[in-house]
Amino acid sequence: MSVKEILKDKASSVLSIEEDRNVLEATQMMVGAKVGSLIVTFEGKLVGIFTERDLMRVVAKDHANLDKIKLKDVMTTQLTVAGPDEDVDDILNNMITKRFRHMPVLDGDKIIGLISIGDAVKTKLNKTQAEMHILREYMYGPH
C-alpha cells in the first residue's frame, strides 16, 4: 500500500504555520486541532516541522517566553520526507529506525500531507488483517 492511499483516508488539509510565528501560537494551533505536530513553512515551502518533542525541549529550557520564541529557532529541520508512491512498510521502517513519529509527504516540492506513525501502523494492521482473511478463506472456505 502506498502513502497516497493513506492520505485518501485522512483529512485533505495539512496544518501548517509560518516559521516566524511563535511557539505559543503553534501550541495553541496543535491543541485546537488535536494534533501532535505542524508543518512549518516559509513562503509556503516546507522548512521544518514543530512537534510535541520540540515543544517539550522549549518548555524545559525557557517556558516563560513561549510567546517570544520563533518556530524557526526551535523547529526540527533535519526531515525525512515521503513521496506519494512510497510503500507504507518502508515509511514505517524508516520512522521506527530513526525514532520519529511524523513524516511530511511531498509531491515534488508541494506539501500534500503528513503521515503519523499511527497512520502507518493502522494501515499495516488493516492490510495484515485482510491478508489473514483471504488466507483463512483459502484454507477453510468461506464462513
Tab-separated table of N, CA and C in Angstrom:
chain	number	residue	atom	x	y	z
A	1	MET	N	0.843	-1.168	0.000
A	1	MET	CA	0.000	0.000	0.000
A	1	MET	C	0.897	1.243	0.000
A	2	SER	N	0.478	2.248	-0.753
A	2	SER	CA	1.302	3.448	-0.885
A	2	SER	C	0.828	4.561	0.045
A	3	VAL	N	1.673	5.542	0.207
A	3	VAL	CA	1.384	6.688	1.052
A	3	VAL	C	0.136	7.426	0.554
A	4	LYS	N	-0.011	7.563	-0.764
A	4	LYS	CA	-1.175	8.303	-1.270
A	4	LYS	C	-2.488	7.611	-0.907
A	5	GLU	N	-2.463	6.283	-0.721
A	5	GLU	CA	-3.666	5.574	-0.283
A	5	GLU	C	-3.997	5.906	1.168
A	6	ILE	N	-2.984	6.101	1.994
A	6	ILE	CA	-3.215	6.522	3.375
A	6	ILE	C	-3.817	7.926	3.389
A	7	LEU	N	-3.261	8.792	2.562
A	7	LEU	CA	-3.723	10.180	2.543
A	7	LEU	C	-5.177	10.296	2.100
A	8	LYS	N	-5.651	9.354	1.291
A	8	LYS	CA	-7.059	9.372	0.865
A	8	LYS	C	-8.000	9.248	2.054
A	9	ASP	N	-7.581	8.512	3.086
A	9	ASP	CA	-8.419	8.278	4.268
A	9	ASP	C	-8.306	9.380	5.316
A	10	LYS	N	-7.394	10.317	5.108
A	10	LYS	CA	-7.182	11.391	6.081
A	10	LYS	C	-7.858	12.672	5.597
A	11	ALA	N	-7.975	13.620	6.520
A	11	ALA	CA	-8.492	14.936	6.149
A	11	ALA	C	-7.596	15.530	5.069
A	12	SER	N	-8.187	16.235	4.140
A	12	SER	CA	-7.431	16.722	2.988
A	12	SER	C	-6.529	17.916	3.302
A	13	SER	N	-6.805	18.632	4.378
A	13	SER	CA	-5.983	19.806	4.668
A	13	SER	C	-4.762	19.417	5.500
A	14	VAL	N	-3.681	20.121	5.257
A	14	VAL	CA	-2.452	19.926	6.006
A	14	VAL	C	-2.269	21.161	6.873
A	15	LEU	N	-2.137	20.938	8.168
A	15	LEU	CA	-1.944	22.062	9.076
A	15	LEU	C	-0.509	22.555	8.987
A	16	SER	N	-0.378	23.840	8.699
A	16	SER	CA	0.955	24.415	8.618
A	16	SER	C	0.953	25.795	9.252
A	17	ILE	N	2.150	26.240	9.543
A	17	ILE	CA	2.336	27.536	10.182
A	17	ILE	C	3.647	28.110	9.665
A	18	GLU	N	3.700	29.421	9.509
A	18	GLU	CA	4.914	30.065	9.015
A	18	GLU	C	5.993	30.091	10.099
A	19	GLU	N	7.233	30.015	9.684
A	19	GLU	CA	8.365	29.897	10.596
A	19	GLU	C	8.571	31.104	11.508
A	20	ASP	N	8.015	32.261	11.163
A	20	ASP	CA	8.200	33.444	12.005
A	20	ASP	C	7.142	33.575	13.101
A	21	ARG	N	6.206	32.626	13.158
A	21	ARG	CA	5.218	32.611	14.243
A	21	ARG	C	5.881	32.071	15.505
A	22	ASN	N	5.235	32.281	16.637
A	22	ASN	CA	5.880	31.878	17.889
A	22	ASN	C	5.367	30.525	18.397
A	23	VAL	N	6.082	29.995	19.369
A	23	VAL	CA	5.803	28.672	19.928
A	23	VAL	C	4.410	28.617	20.556
A	24	LEU	N	4.006	29.672	21.242
A	24	LEU	CA	2.681	29.688	21.859
A	24	LEU	C	1.582	29.567	20.802
A	25	GLU	N	1.717	30.292	19.696
A	25	GLU	CA	0.729	30.207	18.615
A	25	GLU	C	0.672	28.789	18.045
A	26	ALA	N	1.819	28.197	17.837
A	26	ALA	CA	1.874	26.831	17.299
A	26	ALA	C	1.234	25.847	18.264
A	27	THR	N	1.529	26.012	19.555
A	27	THR	CA	0.971	25.122	20.568
A	27	THR	C	-0.548	25.245	20.619
A	28	GLN	N	-1.047	26.458	20.585
A	28	GLN	CA	-2.495	26.665	20.588
A	28	GLN	C	-3.140	26.047	19.351
A	29	MET	N	-2.480	26.155	18.217
A	29	MET	CA	-2.987	25.563	16.983
A	29	MET	C	-3.021	24.033	17.086
A	30	MET	N	-1.959	23.449	17.639
A	30	MET	CA	-1.888	21.996	17.795
A	30	MET	C	-2.970	21.499	18.751
A	31	VAL	N	-3.144	22.187	19.867
A	31	VAL	CA	-4.159	21.795	20.848
A	31	VAL	C	-5.553	21.911	20.232
A	32	GLY	N	-5.807	23.011	19.533
A	32	GLY	CA	-7.108	23.218	18.916
A	32	GLY	C	-7.457	22.163	17.882
A	33	ALA	N	-6.454	21.719	17.149
A	33	ALA	CA	-6.673	20.717	16.101
A	33	ALA	C	-6.486	19.289	16.614
A	34	LYS	N	-6.044	19.146	17.870
A	34	LYS	CA	-5.792	17.835	18.469
A	34	LYS	C	-4.781	17.029	17.663
A	35	VAL	N	-3.653	17.683	17.355
A	35	VAL	CA	-2.576	17.035	16.605
A	35	VAL	C	-1.265	17.172	17.359
A	36	GLY	N	-0.287	16.365	16.998
A	36	GLY	CA	0.997	16.357	17.678
A	36	GLY	C	2.106	17.054	16.929
A	37	SER	N	1.785	17.631	15.761
A	37	SER	CA	2.826	18.321	15.006
A	37	SER	C	2.208	19.258	13.978
A	38	LEU	N	3.020	20.202	13.542
A	38	LEU	CA	2.636	21.126	12.482
A	38	LEU	C	3.766	21.209	11.464
A	39	ILE	N	3.400	21.287	10.220
A	39	ILE	CA	4.361	21.575	9.164
A	39	ILE	C	4.738	23.044	9.307
A	40	VAL	N	6.025	23.347	9.222
A	40	VAL	CA	6.478	24.736	9.296
A	40	VAL	C	6.948	25.142	7.899
A	41	THR	N	6.470	26.304	7.465
A	41	THR	CA	6.756	26.759	6.109
A	41	THR	C	7.400	28.144	6.102
A	42	PHE	N	8.023	28.447	4.985
A	42	PHE	CA	8.492	29.791	4.668
A	42	PHE	C	8.006	30.062	3.258
A	43	GLU	N	7.131	31.053	3.140
A	43	GLU	CA	6.520	31.385	1.850
A	43	GLU	C	5.896	30.150	1.193
A	44	GLY	N	5.233	29.337	2.017
A	44	GLY	CA	4.514	28.177	1.521
A	44	GLY	C	5.344	26.933	1.264
A	45	LYS	N	6.643	27.017	1.441
A	45	LYS	CA	7.537	25.872	1.208
A	45	LYS	C	7.933	25.245	2.541
A	46	LEU	N	8.044	23.929	2.553
A	46	LEU	CA	8.426	23.192	3.749
A	46	LEU	C	9.845	23.563	4.185
A	47	VAL	N	9.968	23.976	5.455
A	47	VAL	CA	11.294	24.261	6.008
A	47	VAL	C	11.544	23.495	7.303
A	48	GLY	N	10.491	22.906	7.866
A	48	GLY	CA	10.662	22.172	9.109
A	48	GLY	C	9.357	21.608	9.611
A	49	ILE	N	9.427	21.062	10.817
A	49	ILE	CA	8.252	20.531	11.488
A	49	ILE	C	8.379	20.895	12.965
A	50	PHE	N	7.263	21.210	13.577
A	50	PHE	CA	7.246	21.506	15.005
A	50	PHE	C	6.401	20.441	15.668
A	51	THR	N	6.994	19.706	16.583
A	51	THR	CA	6.332	18.562	17.199
A	51	THR	C	6.215	18.740	18.709
A	52	GLU	N	5.485	17.828	19.322
A	52	GLU	CA	5.381	17.819	20.781
A	52	GLU	C	6.759	17.712	21.427
A	53	ARG	N	7.650	16.965	20.831
A	53	ARG	CA	9.010	16.844	21.373
A	53	ARG	C	9.741	18.179	21.333
A	54	ASP	N	9.585	18.901	20.223
A	54	ASP	CA	10.197	20.228	20.129
A	54	ASP	C	9.638	21.135	21.219
A	55	LEU	N	8.335	21.072	21.417
A	55	LEU	CA	7.690	21.881	22.445
A	55	LEU	C	8.249	21.553	23.830
A	56	MET	N	8.411	20.284	24.128
A	56	MET	CA	8.914	19.886	25.440
A	56	MET	C	10.328	20.423	25.668
A	57	ARG	N	11.151	20.402	24.627
A	57	ARG	CA	12.509	20.956	24.762
A	57	ARG	C	12.463	22.452	25.067
A	58	VAL	N	11.569	23.171	24.393
A	58	VAL	CA	11.445	24.610	24.622
A	58	VAL	C	10.936	24.882	26.031
A	59	VAL	N	9.908	24.155	26.441
A	59	VAL	CA	9.325	24.355	27.776
A	59	VAL	C	10.369	24.095	28.858
A	60	ALA	N	11.144	23.056	28.691
A	60	ALA	CA	12.161	22.722	29.690
A	60	ALA	C	13.245	23.797	29.777
A	61	LYS	N	13.523	24.454	28.675
A	61	LYS	CA	14.602	25.438	28.636
A	61	LYS	C	14.131	26.850	28.972
A	62	ASP	N	12.948	27.245	28.450
A	62	ASP	CA	12.532	28.644	28.571
A	62	ASP	C	11.008	28.768	28.528
A	63	HIS	N	10.317	28.176	29.468
A	63	HIS	CA	8.859	28.126	29.453
A	63	HIS	C	8.183	29.487	29.589
A	64	ALA	N	8.856	30.465	30.117
A	64	ALA	CA	8.235	31.776	30.335
A	64	ALA	C	8.126	32.618	29.058
A	65	ASN	N	8.800	32.216	27.998
A	65	ASN	CA	8.842	33.052	26.793
A	65	ASN	C	8.271	32.383	25.544
A	66	LEU	N	7.306	31.507	25.715
A	66	LEU	CA	6.748	30.797	24.566
A	66	LEU	C	6.158	31.733	23.517
A	67	ASP	N	5.712	32.899	23.956
A	67	ASP	CA	5.130	33.859	23.018
A	67	ASP	C	6.192	34.700	22.310
A	68	LYS	N	7.444	34.547	22.671
A	68	LYS	CA	8.535	35.312	22.062
A	68	LYS	C	9.457	34.444	21.193
A	69	ILE	N	9.469	33.167	21.441
A	69	ILE	CA	10.378	32.260	20.736
A	69	ILE	C	9.781	31.896	19.378
A	70	LYS	N	10.529	32.181	18.330
A	70	LYS	CA	10.077	31.907	16.958
A	70	LYS	C	10.277	30.431	16.614
A	71	LEU	N	9.355	29.902	15.846
A	71	LEU	CA	9.449	28.500	15.431
A	71	LEU	C	10.739	28.213	14.678
A	72	LYS	N	11.180	29.165	13.864
A	72	LYS	CA	12.392	28.924	13.076
A	72	LYS	C	13.615	28.648	13.952
A	73	ASP	N	13.533	29.067	15.212
A	73	ASP	CA	14.660	28.862	16.126
A	73	ASP	C	14.597	27.541	16.892
A	74	VAL	N	13.456	26.855	16.859
A	74	VAL	CA	13.308	25.639	17.676
A	74	VAL	C	12.709	24.449	16.916
A	75	MET	N	12.306	24.650	15.688
A	75	MET	CA	11.687	23.558	14.916
A	75	MET	C	12.737	22.526	14.509
A	76	THR	N	12.261	21.355	14.146
A	76	THR	CA	13.126	20.322	13.599
A	76	THR	C	13.296	20.591	12.112
A	77	THR	N	14.545	20.670	11.676
A	77	THR	CA	14.811	20.962	10.263
A	77	THR	C	15.419	19.783	9.511
A	78	GLN	N	15.959	18.830	10.240
A	78	GLN	CA	16.514	17.638	9.601
A	78	GLN	C	15.370	16.656	9.381
A	79	LEU	N	14.714	16.758	8.230
A	79	LEU	CA	13.498	15.992	7.973
A	79	LEU	C	13.739	14.825	7.035
A	80	THR	N	13.002	13.775	7.293
A	80	THR	CA	12.861	12.686	6.341
A	80	THR	C	11.462	12.842	5.778
A	81	VAL	N	11.363	12.925	4.467
A	81	VAL	CA	10.059	13.113	3.841
A	81	VAL	C	9.719	11.905	2.989
A	82	ALA	N	8.430	11.768	2.720
A	82	ALA	CA	7.948	10.667	1.890
A	82	ALA	C	7.398	11.225	0.582
A	83	GLY	N	7.417	10.391	-0.421
A	83	GLY	CA	6.742	10.699	-1.678
A	83	GLY	C	5.426	9.944	-1.711
A	84	PRO	N	4.492	10.362	-2.545
A	84	PRO	CA	3.167	9.737	-2.562
A	84	PRO	C	3.163	8.269	-2.969
A	85	ASP	N	4.168	7.830	-3.700
A	85	ASP	CA	4.187	6.442	-4.179
A	85	ASP	C	5.015	5.507	-3.302
A	86	GLU	N	5.566	6.018	-2.208
A	86	GLU	CA	6.367	5.161	-1.326
A	86	GLU	C	5.482	4.158	-0.606
A	87	ASP	N	6.063	3.006	-0.310
A	87	ASP	CA	5.345	1.925	0.347
A	87	ASP	C	5.261	2.171	1.849
A	88	VAL	N	4.120	1.849	2.430
A	88	VAL	CA	3.885	2.052	3.860
A	88	VAL	C	4.900	1.277	4.701
A	89	ASP	N	5.260	0.076	4.290
A	89	ASP	CA	6.244	-0.706	5.046
A	89	ASP	C	7.576	0.041	5.134
A	90	ASP	N	7.984	0.677	4.040
A	90	ASP	CA	9.233	1.432	4.038
A	90	ASP	C	9.135	2.653	4.956
A	91	ILE	N	7.985	3.325	4.911
A	91	ILE	CA	7.763	4.502	5.760
A	91	ILE	C	7.822	4.099	7.232
A	92	LEU	N	7.103	3.042	7.571
A	92	LEU	CA	7.057	2.574	8.954
A	92	LEU	C	8.448	2.176	9.440
A	93	ASN	N	9.176	1.460	8.630
A	93	ASN	CA	10.538	1.049	8.989
A	93	ASN	C	11.431	2.270	9.220
A	94	ASN	N	11.309	3.256	8.360
A	94	ASN	CA	12.092	4.482	8.491
A	94	ASN	C	11.779	5.210	9.799
A	95	MET	N	10.496	5.318	10.128
A	95	MET	CA	10.084	6.005	11.358
A	95	MET	C	10.589	5.269	12.599
A	96	ILE	N	10.492	3.958	12.580
A	96	ILE	CA	10.942	3.167	13.727
A	96	ILE	C	12.462	3.247	13.873
A	97	THR	N	13.163	3.095	12.772
A	97	THR	CA	14.627	3.114	12.805
A	97	THR	C	15.171	4.468	13.250
A	98	LYS	N	14.601	5.546	12.712
A	98	LYS	CA	15.109	6.889	13.022
A	98	LYS	C	14.412	7.533	14.215
A	99	ARG	N	13.430	6.843	14.775
A	99	ARG	CA	12.750	7.264	16.005
A	99	ARG	C	12.056	8.627	15.884
A	100	PHE	N	11.177	8.743	14.902
A	100	PHE	CA	10.331	9.919	14.823
A	100	PHE	C	8.917	9.481	14.489
A	101	ARG	N	7.941	10.355	14.711
A	101	ARG	CA	6.541	9.954	14.606
A	101	ARG	C	5.739	10.665	13.519
A	102	HIS	N	6.308	11.656	12.876
A	102	HIS	CA	5.566	12.417	11.864
A	102	HIS	C	6.446	12.628	10.638
A	103	MET	N	5.877	12.350	9.454
A	103	MET	CA	6.642	12.476	8.220
A	103	MET	C	5.848	13.275	7.185
A	104	PRO	N	6.392	14.421	6.771
A	104	PRO	CA	5.734	15.172	5.701
A	104	PRO	C	5.754	14.382	4.392
A	105	VAL	N	4.715	14.586	3.596
A	105	VAL	CA	4.633	13.941	2.291
A	105	VAL	C	4.671	15.041	1.240
A	106	LEU	N	5.631	14.905	0.314
A	106	LEU	CA	5.803	15.901	-0.737
A	106	LEU	C	5.608	15.256	-2.096
A	107	ASP	N	4.989	16.012	-2.985
A	107	ASP	CA	4.916	15.643	-4.393
A	107	ASP	C	5.721	16.712	-5.111
A	108	GLY	N	6.968	16.382	-5.440
A	108	GLY	CA	7.906	17.408	-5.899
A	108	GLY	C	8.251	18.265	-4.697
A	109	ASP	N	7.974	19.573	-4.787
A	109	ASP	CA	8.197	20.427	-3.618
A	109	ASP	C	6.881	20.876	-2.990
A	110	LYS	N	5.772	20.300	-3.440
A	110	LYS	CA	4.456	20.644	-2.902
A	110	LYS	C	4.100	19.727	-1.733
A	111	ILE	N	3.701	20.333	-0.618
A	111	ILE	CA	3.294	19.575	0.565
A	111	ILE	C	1.891	19.019	0.314
A	112	ILE	N	1.754	17.685	0.354
A	112	ILE	CA	0.436	17.090	0.110
A	112	ILE	C	-0.126	16.347	1.316
A	113	GLY	N	0.667	16.218	2.372
A	113	GLY	CA	0.142	15.527	3.539
A	113	GLY	C	1.178	15.360	4.623
A	114	LEU	N	0.716	14.738	5.690
A	114	LEU	CA	1.563	14.419	6.831
A	114	LEU	C	1.123	13.048	7.332
A	115	ILE	N	2.062	12.126	7.412
A	115	ILE	CA	1.774	10.768	7.859
A	115	ILE	C	2.325	10.602	9.272
A	116	SER	N	1.498	10.080	10.167
A	116	SER	CA	1.975	9.775	11.515
A	116	SER	C	2.303	8.292	11.604
A	117	ILE	N	3.050	7.930	12.618
A	117	ILE	CA	3.362	6.517	12.808
A	117	ILE	C	2.066	5.742	13.069
A	118	GLY	N	1.098	6.407	13.711
A	118	GLY	CA	-0.213	5.784	13.933
A	118	GLY	C	-0.919	5.471	12.630
A	119	ASP	N	-0.841	6.389	11.662
A	119	ASP	CA	-1.435	6.148	10.342
A	119	ASP	C	-0.794	4.929	9.682
A	120	ALA	N	0.528	4.855	9.765
A	120	ALA	CA	1.256	3.755	9.128
A	120	ALA	C	0.939	2.425	9.805
A	121	VAL	N	0.902	2.416	11.135
A	121	VAL	CA	0.588	1.177	11.865
A	121	VAL	C	-0.837	0.731	11.557
A	122	LYS	N	-1.781	1.654	11.557
A	122	LYS	CA	-3.180	1.323	11.255
A	122	LYS	C	-3.297	0.713	9.855
A	123	THR	N	-2.624	1.307	8.892
A	123	THR	CA	-2.656	0.794	7.523
A	123	THR	C	-2.048	-0.596	7.447
A	124	LYS	N	-0.921	-0.778	8.103
A	124	LYS	CA	-0.249	-2.090	8.120
A	124	LYS	C	-1.142	-3.142	8.780
A	125	LEU	N	-1.787	-2.792	9.883
A	125	LEU	CA	-2.686	-3.708	10.575
A	125	LEU	C	-3.873	-4.092	9.698
A	126	ASN	N	-4.480	-3.104	9.043
A	126	ASN	CA	-5.613	-3.383	8.155
A	126	ASN	C	-5.202	-4.297	7.003
A	127	LYS	N	-4.027	-4.050	6.446
A	127	LYS	CA	-3.517	-4.877	5.350
A	127	LYS	C	-3.283	-6.310	5.826
A	128	THR	N	-2.686	-6.457	6.987
A	128	THR	CA	-2.414	-7.785	7.545
A	128	THR	C	-3.710	-8.531	7.839
A	129	GLN	N	-4.699	-7.840	8.398
A	129	GLN	CA	-5.985	-8.480	8.678
A	129	GLN	C	-6.679	-8.926	7.397
A	130	ALA	N	-6.609	-8.123	6.361
A	130	ALA	CA	-7.213	-8.501	5.075
A	130	ALA	C	-6.513	-9.732	4.497
A	131	GLU	N	-5.197	-9.770	4.588
A	131	GLU	CA	-4.449	-10.921	4.095
A	131	GLU	C	-4.801	-12.184	4.888
A	132	MET	N	-4.941	-12.043	6.199
A	132	MET	CA	-5.313	-13.189	7.042
A	132	MET	C	-6.694	-13.714	6.652
A	133	HIS	N	-7.624	-12.821	6.386
A	133	HIS	CA	-8.964	-13.214	5.980
A	133	HIS	C	-8.929	-14.006	4.666
A	134	ILE	N	-8.155	-13.530	3.723
A	134	ILE	CA	-8.029	-14.212	2.428
A	134	ILE	C	-7.419	-15.599	2.621
A	135	LEU	N	-6.376	-15.695	3.441
A	135	LEU	CA	-5.739	-16.992	3.687
A	135	LEU	C	-6.682	-17.968	4.395
A	136	ARG	N	-7.461	-17.472	5.358
A	136	ARG	CA	-8.430	-18.344	6.039
A	136	ARG	C	-9.469	-18.879	5.067
A	137	GLU	N	-9.957	-17.997	4.192
A	137	GLU	CA	-10.944	-18.455	3.205
A	137	GLU	C	-10.328	-19.477	2.260
A	138	TYR	N	-9.080	-19.258	1.894
A	138	TYR	CA	-8.389	-20.190	1.027
A	138	TYR	C	-8.233	-21.557	1.686
A	139	MET	N	-7.852	-21.525	2.977
A	139	MET	CA	-7.610	-22.770	3.687
A	139	MET	C	-8.882	-23.483	4.121
A	140	TYR	N	-9.875	-22.756	4.587
A	140	TYR	CA	-11.046	-23.360	5.203
A	140	TYR	C	-12.345	-23.114	4.451
A	141	GLY	N	-12.292	-22.307	3.419
A	141	GLY	CA	-13.510	-21.965	2.685
A	141	GLY	C	-14.211	-20.777	3.323
A	142	PRO	N	-15.172	-20.197	2.605
A	142	PRO	CA	-15.893	-19.018	3.146
A	142	PRO	C	-16.671	-19.394	4.406
A	143	HIS	N	-16.772	-18.469	5.345
A	143	HIS	CA	-17.517	-18.696	6.578
A	143	HIS	C	-18.870	-18.065	6.502
